[in-house]
Tab-separated table of C-alpha atoms and ligand atoms in Angstrom:
chain	number	residue	atom	x	y	z
D	1	MET	CA	14.538	-8.646	11.608
D	2	HIS	CA	15.549	-5.031	12.541
D	3	ARG	CA	13.248	-4.690	15.495
D	4	GLU	CA	15.645	-2.168	17.231
D	5	ASP	CA	14.498	0.239	14.478
D	6	PHE	CA	10.933	0.447	15.791
D	7	LEU	CA	10.038	2.566	18.771
D	8	MET	CA	6.840	0.548	19.145
D	9	PHE	CA	8.824	-2.269	20.261
D	10	GLU	CA	10.799	-0.328	22.792
D	11	ASN	CA	7.644	1.355	24.244
D	12	ASN	CA	5.686	-1.859	24.328
D	13	GLN	CA	8.099	-4.535	25.570
D	14	ASN	CA	5.885	-7.546	25.439
D	15	LEU	CA	3.730	-6.657	22.586
D	16	ILE	CA	3.158	-9.058	19.765
D	17	TYR	CA	1.830	-7.304	16.599
D	18	PHE	CA	0.346	-9.675	13.942
D	19	ASP	CA	-1.909	-7.255	12.431
D	20	ASN	CA	0.335	-5.733	9.638
D	21	GLY	CA	-2.224	-6.192	6.900
D	22	ALA	CA	-4.249	-3.448	8.752
D	23	THR	CA	-1.251	-1.116	9.359
D	24	THR	CA	2.364	-1.390	10.182
D	25	PHE	CA	4.704	0.017	12.787
D	26	LYS	CA	7.024	2.985	11.565
D	27	PRO	CA	10.799	2.877	11.831
D	28	LYS	CA	12.431	5.675	13.704
D	29	ARG	CA	13.731	7.116	10.548
D	30	VAL	CA	10.162	7.708	9.211
D	31	VAL	CA	9.007	9.314	12.578
D	32	ASP	CA	12.100	11.438	12.616
D	33	LYS	CA	11.407	12.723	9.149
D	34	VAL	CA	7.885	13.796	9.953
D	35	VAL	CA	9.110	15.463	13.159
D	36	ASP	CA	11.810	17.170	11.243
D	37	TYR	CA	9.341	18.553	8.659
D	38	TYR	CA	6.983	19.843	11.452
D	39	THR	CA	9.885	21.370	13.701
D	40	LYS	CA	12.602	22.480	11.265
D	41	TYR	CA	11.094	23.293	7.945
D	42	THR	CA	7.380	23.631	7.923
D	43	ALA	CA	6.222	25.245	4.856
D	44	ASN	CA	3.781	24.412	2.056
D	45	ALA	CA	4.850	22.783	-1.228
D	46	HIS	CA	4.931	24.278	-4.660
D	47	ARG	CA	3.891	27.612	-3.387
D	48	GLY	CA	6.644	29.661	-1.722
D	49	ASP	CA	9.878	31.327	-2.876
D	50	TYR	CA	11.836	31.151	0.292
D	51	ASP	CA	14.386	28.713	1.483
D	52	ILE	CA	12.345	26.397	3.657
D	53	SER	CA	9.508	26.179	1.172
D	54	LEU	CA	12.035	25.371	-1.649
D	55	LYS	CA	13.570	22.626	0.571
D	56	VAL	CA	9.917	21.320	0.995
D	57	ASP	CA	9.466	21.329	-2.834
D	58	ASN	CA	12.629	19.485	-3.431
D	59	GLU	CA	11.973	16.959	-0.910
D	60	TYR	CA	8.321	16.411	-2.102
D	61	GLU	CA	9.548	15.940	-5.581
D	62	GLU	CA	12.435	13.696	-4.504
D	63	ALA	CA	9.754	11.485	-2.816
D	64	ARG	CA	7.951	11.293	-6.026
D	65	GLU	CA	11.147	10.075	-7.723
D	66	VAL	CA	11.751	7.498	-4.874
D	67	VAL	CA	8.208	5.981	-5.378
D	68	ARG	CA	8.850	6.016	-9.238
D	69	HIS	CA	12.109	4.118	-8.818
D	70	PHE	CA	10.569	1.685	-6.150
D	71	ILE	CA	7.764	0.468	-8.678
D	72	ASN	CA	9.870	1.008	-11.770
D	73	ALA	CA	7.517	3.603	-13.327
D	74	LYS	CA	8.731	5.200	-16.551
D	75	SER	CA	8.259	8.755	-15.369
D	76	SER	CA	7.579	10.454	-12.108
D	77	LYS	CA	4.596	12.160	-13.888
D	78	GLU	CA	2.960	8.800	-13.398
D	79	ILE	CA	3.090	9.006	-9.562
D	80	ILE	CA	0.057	10.842	-8.001
D	81	PHE	CA	0.047	11.232	-4.245
D	82	THR	CA	-3.363	10.415	-2.583
D	83	LYS	CA	-4.705	9.544	0.797
D	84	GLY	CA	-4.219	5.857	0.171
D	85	THR	CA	-5.300	2.850	-1.691
D	86	THR	CA	-9.086	3.603	-1.214
D	87	GLU	CA	-8.699	7.164	-2.654
D	88	SER	CA	-6.503	5.868	-5.415
D	89	MET	CA	-9.028	3.131	-6.491
D	90	ASN	CA	-11.868	5.745	-6.434
D	91	MET	CA	-9.787	7.988	-8.629
D	92	ILE	CA	-9.247	5.162	-11.047
D	93	VAL	CA	-13.011	4.474	-11.273
D	94	PHE	CA	-14.484	7.955	-11.108
D	95	SER	CA	-11.855	10.133	-12.782
D	96	PHE	CA	-10.981	7.644	-15.673
D	97	MET	CA	-13.296	4.576	-15.930
D	98	LYS	CA	-16.408	6.693	-15.667
D	99	TYR	CA	-15.515	8.276	-18.968
D	100	TYR	CA	-13.735	5.458	-20.505
D	101	LEU	CA	-16.472	2.652	-20.012
D	102	HIS	CA	-19.945	2.549	-21.546
D	103	LYS	CA	-23.236	0.926	-20.818
D	104	GLY	CA	-22.916	-2.906	-21.161
D	105	ASP	CA	-18.968	-3.007	-20.650
D	106	GLU	CA	-18.055	-5.728	-18.289
D	107	ILE	CA	-15.657	-5.284	-15.261
D	108	LEU	CA	-14.141	-8.562	-13.783
D	109	ILE	CA	-13.335	-8.669	-10.106
D	110	THR	CA	-13.445	-11.536	-7.588
D	111	LYS	CA	-15.342	-12.147	-4.449
D	112	ALA	CA	-11.942	-12.045	-2.363
D	113	GLU	CA	-11.455	-8.269	-3.101
D	114	HIS	CA	-11.347	-5.706	-0.446
D	115	ALA	CA	-14.366	-3.100	-0.421
D	116	SER	CA	-12.191	-0.448	-1.987
D	117	ASN	CA	-11.909	-2.813	-5.159
D	118	VAL	CA	-15.679	-3.509	-5.088
D	119	LEU	CA	-17.636	-0.614	-3.976
D	120	PRO	CA	-16.500	1.988	-6.421
D	121	TRP	CA	-17.222	-0.485	-9.245
D	122	PHE	CA	-20.833	-1.230	-7.795
D	123	GLU	CA	-21.448	2.437	-7.822
D	124	LEU	CA	-20.198	2.733	-11.292
D	125	GLU	CA	-22.614	-0.097	-12.333
D	126	LYS	CA	-25.477	1.766	-10.831
D	127	GLU	CA	-24.431	5.086	-12.497
D	128	LEU	CA	-23.315	3.961	-16.000
D	129	GLY	CA	-24.944	0.519	-16.630
D	130	VAL	CA	-21.711	-1.362	-16.671
D	131	SER	CA	-21.584	-4.816	-15.359
D	132	VAL	CA	-19.468	-6.118	-12.556
D	133	LYS	CA	-18.926	-9.829	-12.932
D	134	TYR	CA	-16.816	-12.368	-10.682
D	135	ILE	CA	-13.913	-14.431	-11.861
D	136	PRO	CA	-14.561	-18.032	-10.214
D	137	LEU	CA	-11.886	-18.929	-7.686
D	138	THR	CA	-10.246	-22.429	-7.383
D	139	SER	CA	-10.903	-24.703	-4.385
D	140	GLU	CA	-8.107	-22.890	-2.736
D	141	TYR	CA	-9.694	-19.547	-3.504
D	142	LYS	CA	-7.210	-18.554	-6.079
D	143	VAL	CA	-7.328	-16.833	-9.507
D	144	THR	CA	-5.937	-18.795	-12.435
D	145	LEU	CA	-5.736	-17.671	-16.014
D	146	ASP	CA	-7.948	-20.432	-17.281
D	147	ASN	CA	-10.631	-19.406	-14.558
D	148	LEU	CA	-10.263	-15.861	-15.905
D	149	LYS	CA	-10.595	-16.799	-19.459
D	150	ASN	CA	-13.925	-18.575	-18.867
D	151	VAL	CA	-15.635	-15.499	-17.911
D	152	VAL	CA	-13.971	-13.016	-20.333
D	153	THR	CA	-16.344	-11.973	-23.132
D	154	GLU	CA	-16.129	-9.378	-26.025
D	155	LYS	CA	-17.622	-7.017	-23.538
D	156	THR	CA	-14.925	-7.319	-20.943
D	157	LYS	CA	-13.093	-4.048	-20.683
D	158	VAL	CA	-11.359	-4.141	-17.151
D	159	ILE	CA	-9.912	-6.663	-14.820
D	160	SER	CA	-9.462	-5.283	-11.432
D	161	LEU	CA	-7.654	-7.428	-8.922
D	162	ALA	CA	-5.626	-7.232	-5.731
D	163	HIS	CA	-2.000	-8.530	-6.441
D	164	VAL	CA	-2.234	-10.073	-2.906
D	165	THR	CA	-5.534	-10.482	-1.306
D	166	ASN	CA	-6.095	-9.417	2.280
D	167	VAL	CA	-7.832	-12.536	3.627
D	168	ILE	CA	-6.736	-15.368	1.537
D	169	GLY	CA	-3.144	-14.021	1.047
D	170	ASP	CA	-2.710	-15.529	-2.491
D	171	ILE	CA	-0.370	-13.924	-4.856
D	172	ARG	CA	-2.095	-13.637	-8.286
D	173	PRO	CA	-0.283	-14.253	-11.482
D	174	ILE	CA	-0.458	-10.759	-12.686
D	175	LYS	CA	2.093	-10.893	-15.439
D	176	GLU	CA	0.184	-13.720	-17.153
D	177	ILE	CA	-3.147	-11.792	-16.502
D	178	THR	CA	-1.929	-8.522	-18.071
D	179	GLU	CA	-0.466	-10.346	-21.042
D	180	PHE	CA	-3.802	-12.003	-21.714
D	181	ALA	CA	-5.755	-8.878	-21.070
D	182	HIS	CA	-3.715	-6.645	-23.313
D	183	ASP	CA	-3.976	-9.247	-26.090
D	184	ASN	CA	-7.706	-8.748	-25.739
D	185	ASN	CA	-7.873	-5.030	-25.269
D	186	ILE	CA	-8.568	-5.215	-21.611
D	187	LEU	CA	-7.254	-2.859	-18.991
D	188	VAL	CA	-5.821	-4.079	-15.778
D	189	VAL	CA	-6.110	-2.353	-12.416
D	190	ILE	CA	-4.162	-3.673	-9.594
D	191	ASP	CA	-4.955	-3.098	-5.831
D	192	GLY	CA	-1.436	-3.141	-4.426
D	193	ALA	CA	-2.261	-2.429	-0.772
D	194	GLN	CA	-1.039	-5.931	0.414
D	195	SER	CA	1.529	-6.478	-2.398
D	196	VAL	CA	3.602	-3.261	-2.725
D	197	PRO	CA	4.840	-3.422	0.959
D	198	HIS	CA	5.907	-7.149	0.520
D	199	LEU	CA	6.716	-7.973	-2.996
D	200	LYS	CA	8.875	-6.527	-5.691
D	201	THR	CA	6.224	-4.677	-7.848
D	202	ASP	CA	7.715	-3.645	-11.124
D	203	VAL	CA	4.950	-1.940	-12.991
D	204	GLU	CA	6.832	-2.106	-16.367
D	205	ASP	CA	7.656	-5.841	-16.047
D	206	LEU	CA	4.138	-6.571	-14.849
D	207	ASP	CA	2.715	-4.282	-17.395
D	208	ILE	CA	0.161	-2.940	-15.034
D	209	ASP	CA	-2.137	-0.234	-16.356
D	210	PHE	CA	-3.273	1.231	-12.863
D	211	LEU	CA	-1.823	0.655	-9.478
D	212	ALA	CA	-3.150	1.725	-5.943
D	213	PHE	CA	-1.312	1.468	-2.680
D	214	SER	CA	-1.128	2.918	0.787
D	215	GLY	CA	1.859	4.268	2.714
D	216	HIS	CA	0.725	3.171	6.141
D	217	LYS	CA	0.923	-0.589	5.237
D	218	MET	CA	4.519	-0.321	4.175
D	219	LEU	CA	6.065	1.486	7.250
D	220	GLY	CA	5.008	4.966	6.248
D	221	PRO	CA	2.556	7.366	7.787
D	222	THR	CA	-1.132	7.112	7.504
D	223	GLY	CA	-3.103	9.319	5.139
D	224	VAL	CA	-0.745	8.940	2.244
D	225	GLY	CA	-0.739	6.626	-0.671
D	226	VAL	CA	-0.064	6.473	-4.405
D	227	LEU	CA	-1.970	6.223	-7.578
D	228	TYR	CA	0.078	5.031	-10.502
D	229	ALA	CA	-1.205	4.879	-14.018
D	230	LYS	CA	0.444	4.602	-17.445
D	231	GLU	CA	0.859	8.114	-18.643
D	232	LYS	CA	-1.378	7.874	-21.675
D	233	TYR	CA	-4.123	6.954	-19.216
D	234	LEU	CA	-3.279	9.517	-16.455
D	235	GLU	CA	-3.400	12.228	-19.049
D	236	LYS	CA	-7.102	11.451	-19.515
D	237	PHE	CA	-7.999	11.475	-15.836
D	238	ARG	CA	-10.372	14.214	-14.881
D	239	PRO	CA	-9.327	15.896	-11.690
D	240	PHE	CA	-11.026	14.269	-8.693
D	241	ASN	CA	-10.481	17.676	-6.811
D	242	TYR	CA	-10.322	21.361	-8.256
D	243	GLY	CA	-8.633	24.073	-6.432
D	244	GLY	CA	-5.183	25.483	-5.680
D	245	GLY	CA	-2.043	24.007	-6.858
D	246	MET	CA	-3.514	22.281	-9.864
D	247	ASN	CA	-4.198	25.273	-12.102
D	248	SER	CA	-1.960	27.679	-13.745
D	249	ARG	CA	-4.595	30.357	-14.631
D	250	PHE	CA	-8.145	31.070	-14.372
D	251	GLU	CA	-10.039	34.263	-15.258
D	252	SER	CA	-13.335	36.036	-14.504
D	253	THR	CA	-14.263	35.007	-18.060
D	254	LYS	CA	-14.040	31.537	-16.914
D	255	GLU	CA	-11.146	30.753	-18.979
D	256	ILE	CA	-9.114	28.055	-17.108
D	257	GLU	CA	-5.714	26.458	-17.620
D	258	TYR	CA	-4.729	23.248	-15.613
D	259	LYS	CA	-1.365	22.318	-14.927
D	260	GLU	CA	0.396	19.305	-16.373
D	261	LEU	CA	0.728	15.936	-14.633
D	262	PRO	CA	1.255	15.081	-11.810
D	263	LEU	CA	0.153	18.386	-10.202
D	264	ARG	CA	-3.051	18.586	-12.054
D	265	LEU	CA	-4.164	15.782	-10.021
D	266	GLU	CA	-3.050	16.916	-6.653
D	267	ALA	CA	-5.294	19.870	-5.895
D	268	GLY	CA	-5.151	21.552	-2.499
D	269	THR	CA	-2.487	21.218	0.233
D	270	GLU	CA	-1.135	17.577	0.252
D	271	ASN	CA	-0.205	15.486	3.099
D	272	ILE	CA	3.408	16.774	2.957
D	273	ALA	CA	4.553	15.224	6.077
D	274	GLY	CA	3.043	12.041	4.908
D	275	VAL	CA	4.735	12.163	1.525
D	276	LEU	CA	8.231	12.769	3.081
D	277	GLY	CA	7.614	9.997	5.495
D	278	LEU	CA	6.637	7.661	2.794
D	279	LYS	CA	9.819	8.535	1.076
D	280	GLU	CA	11.816	7.538	4.201
D	281	ALA	CA	9.851	4.299	4.454
D	282	ILE	CA	10.676	3.288	0.915
D	283	LEU	CA	14.283	3.995	1.328
D	284	TYR	CA	14.308	1.944	4.550
D	285	LEU	CA	12.522	-0.926	2.702
D	286	GLU	CA	15.028	-0.652	-0.075
D	287	SER	CA	17.953	-0.656	2.356
D	288	ILE	CA	16.836	-4.120	3.621
D	289	GLY	CA	15.593	-5.332	0.306
D	290	ILE	CA	12.010	-6.153	-0.540
D	291	GLU	CA	13.118	-9.723	-1.593
D	292	ASN	CA	14.679	-10.310	1.728
D	293	ILE	CA	11.494	-9.183	3.463
D	294	HIS	CA	9.423	-11.483	1.247
D	295	LYS	CA	11.721	-14.357	2.032
D	296	HIS	CA	11.546	-13.734	5.730
D	297	GLU	CA	7.766	-13.614	5.661
D	298	GLN	CA	7.670	-16.819	3.680
D	299	GLU	CA	9.791	-18.652	6.216
D	300	LEU	CA	7.627	-17.249	8.901
D	301	ARG	CA	4.533	-18.284	7.308
D	302	GLU	CA	5.718	-21.818	6.701
D	303	TYR	CA	6.668	-21.989	10.418
D	304	LEU	CA	3.423	-20.515	11.513
D	305	ILE	CA	1.367	-23.056	9.368
D	306	LYS	CA	3.432	-26.010	10.683
D	307	ARG	CA	2.979	-24.981	14.410
D	308	LEU	CA	-0.708	-24.182	13.966
D	309	LYS	CA	-1.339	-27.750	13.283
D	310	GLU	CA	-0.342	-28.566	16.916
D	311	VAL	CA	-3.590	-26.687	17.895
D	312	SER	CA	-6.055	-29.491	17.808
D	313	ASN	CA	-9.367	-27.705	17.296
D	314	ILE	CA	-8.218	-25.074	14.701
D	315	THR	CA	-9.296	-24.631	10.940
D	316	VAL	CA	-6.742	-22.912	8.664
D	317	TYR	CA	-8.525	-21.542	5.538
D	318	ASN	CA	-5.522	-20.664	3.347
D	319	GLU	CA	-2.898	-23.169	4.022
D	320	ASN	CA	-1.687	-23.208	0.561
D	321	SER	CA	-1.388	-19.417	-0.022
D	322	GLU	CA	1.828	-17.679	-0.652
D	323	ALA	CA	1.778	-14.213	1.264
D	324	GLY	CA	2.433	-13.678	4.953
D	325	ILE	CA	-1.338	-13.850	5.736
D	326	VAL	CA	-2.975	-16.705	7.565
D	327	VAL	CA	-6.628	-16.903	8.435
D	328	PHE	CA	-8.117	-19.498	10.926
D	329	ASN	CA	-10.879	-20.051	13.390
D	330	ILE	CA	-10.971	-22.070	16.621
D	331	GLU	CA	-13.869	-24.430	16.554
D	332	ASN	CA	-17.018	-23.006	18.172
D	333	ILE	CA	-15.300	-19.842	19.176
D	334	PHE	CA	-16.321	-16.512	17.401
D	335	ALA	CA	-13.405	-15.039	15.733
D	336	GLU	CA	-13.585	-11.743	17.925
D	337	ASP	CA	-13.471	-13.731	21.066
D	338	THR	CA	-10.391	-15.368	19.973
D	339	SER	CA	-8.889	-11.971	19.243
D	340	ARG	CA	-9.899	-10.649	22.670
D	341	PHE	CA	-8.333	-13.824	24.185
D	342	LEU	CA	-5.082	-13.223	22.495
D	343	ASN	CA	-5.212	-9.604	23.400
D	344	HIS	CA	-5.164	-10.731	27.112
D	345	TYR	CA	-1.488	-12.042	26.374
D	346	GLY	CA	-0.626	-8.811	24.383
D	347	ILE	CA	-0.996	-10.571	21.089
D	348	CYS	CA	-2.694	-8.287	18.360
D	349	ILE	CA	-4.392	-10.037	15.457
D	350	ARG	CA	-7.452	-8.936	13.455
D	351	ALA	CA	-10.849	-10.657	13.575
D	352	GLY	CA	-13.929	-10.128	11.497
D	353	ASN	CA	-14.634	-9.969	7.753
D	354	HIS	CA	-11.515	-7.621	6.996
D	355	CYS	CA	-13.614	-5.375	4.763
D	356	THR	CA	-13.757	-8.253	2.379
D	357	LYS	CA	-17.405	-9.057	2.960
D	358	MET	CA	-18.063	-11.290	-0.141
D	359	VAL	CA	-15.249	-13.830	0.520
D	360	LYS	CA	-17.818	-15.630	2.946
D	361	ASP	CA	-19.441	-16.887	-0.176
D	362	GLU	CA	-16.247	-18.575	-1.024
D	363	ILE	CA	-14.811	-19.855	2.239
D	364	LYS	CA	-18.386	-20.358	3.792
D	365	VAL	CA	-17.545	-18.508	6.951
D	366	LYS	CA	-18.306	-15.005	7.802
D	367	ASN	CA	-15.732	-13.985	10.427
D	368	THR	CA	-12.100	-15.267	10.715
D	369	CYS	CA	-8.975	-14.523	12.690
D	370	ARG	CA	-6.149	-13.057	10.575
D	371	ILE	CA	-2.380	-13.153	11.228
D	372	SER	CA	-0.563	-10.841	8.909
D	373	LEU	CA	3.327	-10.902	9.144
D	374	TYR	CA	6.034	-8.315	8.413
D	375	LEU	CA	9.812	-8.033	8.575
D	376	TYR	CA	10.026	-7.606	12.351
D	377	ASN	CA	7.968	-10.615	13.282
D	378	THR	CA	9.732	-13.504	14.598
D	379	LYS	CA	9.584	-17.224	15.270
D	380	GLU	CA	9.563	-16.713	18.907
D	381	GLU	CA	6.416	-14.486	18.595
D	382	ILE	CA	4.770	-17.397	16.739
D	383	ASP	CA	5.917	-19.739	19.520
D	384	LYS	CA	4.224	-17.643	22.157
D	385	LEU	CA	0.998	-17.404	19.957
D	386	ILE	CA	0.941	-21.212	19.675
D	387	GLU	CA	1.497	-21.591	23.415
D	388	VAL	CA	-1.487	-19.281	24.175
D	389	LEU	CA	-3.855	-20.840	21.412
D	390	LYS	CA	-3.218	-24.295	22.981
D	391	GLU	CA	-4.961	-22.990	26.076
D	392	ASN	CA	-8.067	-21.944	24.249
D	393	ASN	CA	-10.181	-24.137	26.520
D	394	LYS	CA	-9.769	-21.289	29.037
D	395	ILE	CA	-11.041	-18.691	26.549
D	396	TYR	CA	-14.342	-17.761	28.356
D	397	ASP	CA	-12.807	-17.880	31.830
D	398	ILE	CA	-10.401	-15.090	30.536
D	399	ILE	CA	-12.520	-12.949	28.342
D	400	LEU	CA	-16.057	-13.122	30.176
L	501	PLP	C1	-6.404	-5.512	-0.345
L	501	PLP	C2	-6.702	-4.135	0.196
L	501	PLP	N1	-7.107	-3.111	-0.502
L	501	PLP	C3	-7.487	-1.919	-0.106
L	501	PLP	C4	-7.221	-1.603	1.270
L	501	PLP	C5	-7.580	-0.245	1.782
L	501	PLP	O1	-6.467	0.447	1.997
L	501	PLP	P1	-6.542	1.851	2.783
L	501	PLP	O2	-7.558	1.721	4.000
L	501	PLP	O3	-5.158	2.263	3.161
L	501	PLP	O4	-7.169	2.787	1.803
L	501	PLP	C6	-6.910	-2.522	2.047
L	501	PLP	C7	-6.725	-2.298	3.584
L	501	PLP	O5	-6.804	-3.082	4.300
L	501	PLP	C8	-6.448	-3.790	1.619
L	501	PLP	O6	-6.138	-4.845	2.496
């Protein structure tokens, strides 16, 4: 789908890229936007009174509106540009939850979460005496409302989950979860790193309280991402950074006035090129249709699972997941060795624990090979992968 829009394919004719969960290629339109900003109208945002600076202001705020529309937030004030999911998650925990929660309060996560939805909570547990608990997963490593209900107590104040997990690739029932959570005065934080790029994410319909996602996993530049929160909560965020751009006044008497949202939470010069590139990425995704992308990935996933079964000594750990992520191992071969073997044929996959180090308690294996698909992957690429995997008896001749 639309491979001609990606210069990475033009410049790497035989490359097969199956590591889209880590980062994605950028369409020409995104690259052009970044180059245009650096070559035609470089200026800071929200600071100058001259033409190119005003153009930057307009484009920057247009980008915020494009993001707002993409996730159907009520107001563009609810969109804060950050460095990515990790920074957004840290802001949720340390700019809001640290002041909202109290000793003894419980936070529910799962063992299939990425580090950025685990470590900030672990740190808060140490700092505040809150308690991080795990929602038990089903035999297919999924979250169900019933499993969740089993561990909710009157002390549960937050449920923090990836919408789509980066190893298991399951799509969580977020709407059911927020409905139940809100009936019980529980806030819901969603790590959207692997979902927003692939699935329609309507924060109003899903009734999500907080959402974090990254530009680079959705065809945008690296170093830019988004924090969304309902305005009533975002209003209560304490700035993560203090400095220029977020204050309207400060005096030697220490009187200070901070700006309104969203600028109050965007101190210092932002990643302007990144923000403008992210806008182009979203417009590009919208021009194709996120539903069409999701459908394409599901077709590819089904095909991939079917064809992997032809490889005799393979274990697939998430056959019945829903997203375009498939994890596997070849019997008696270390995941990194499989990855290096595939690299020999120009096939890029991810091997290791994928920053999701507790999932080993569930799937009982520490390292896996991960294929993560996106709009530009094809069945022909999968055919090539299978052809190579079938030759895995030669692996140590090739990589040693
Ligand atoms: C589920 C999930 N959450 C969070 C992240 C962190 O994203 P970033 O490195 O862009 O901050 C990732 C990245 O792989 C992820 O897969």
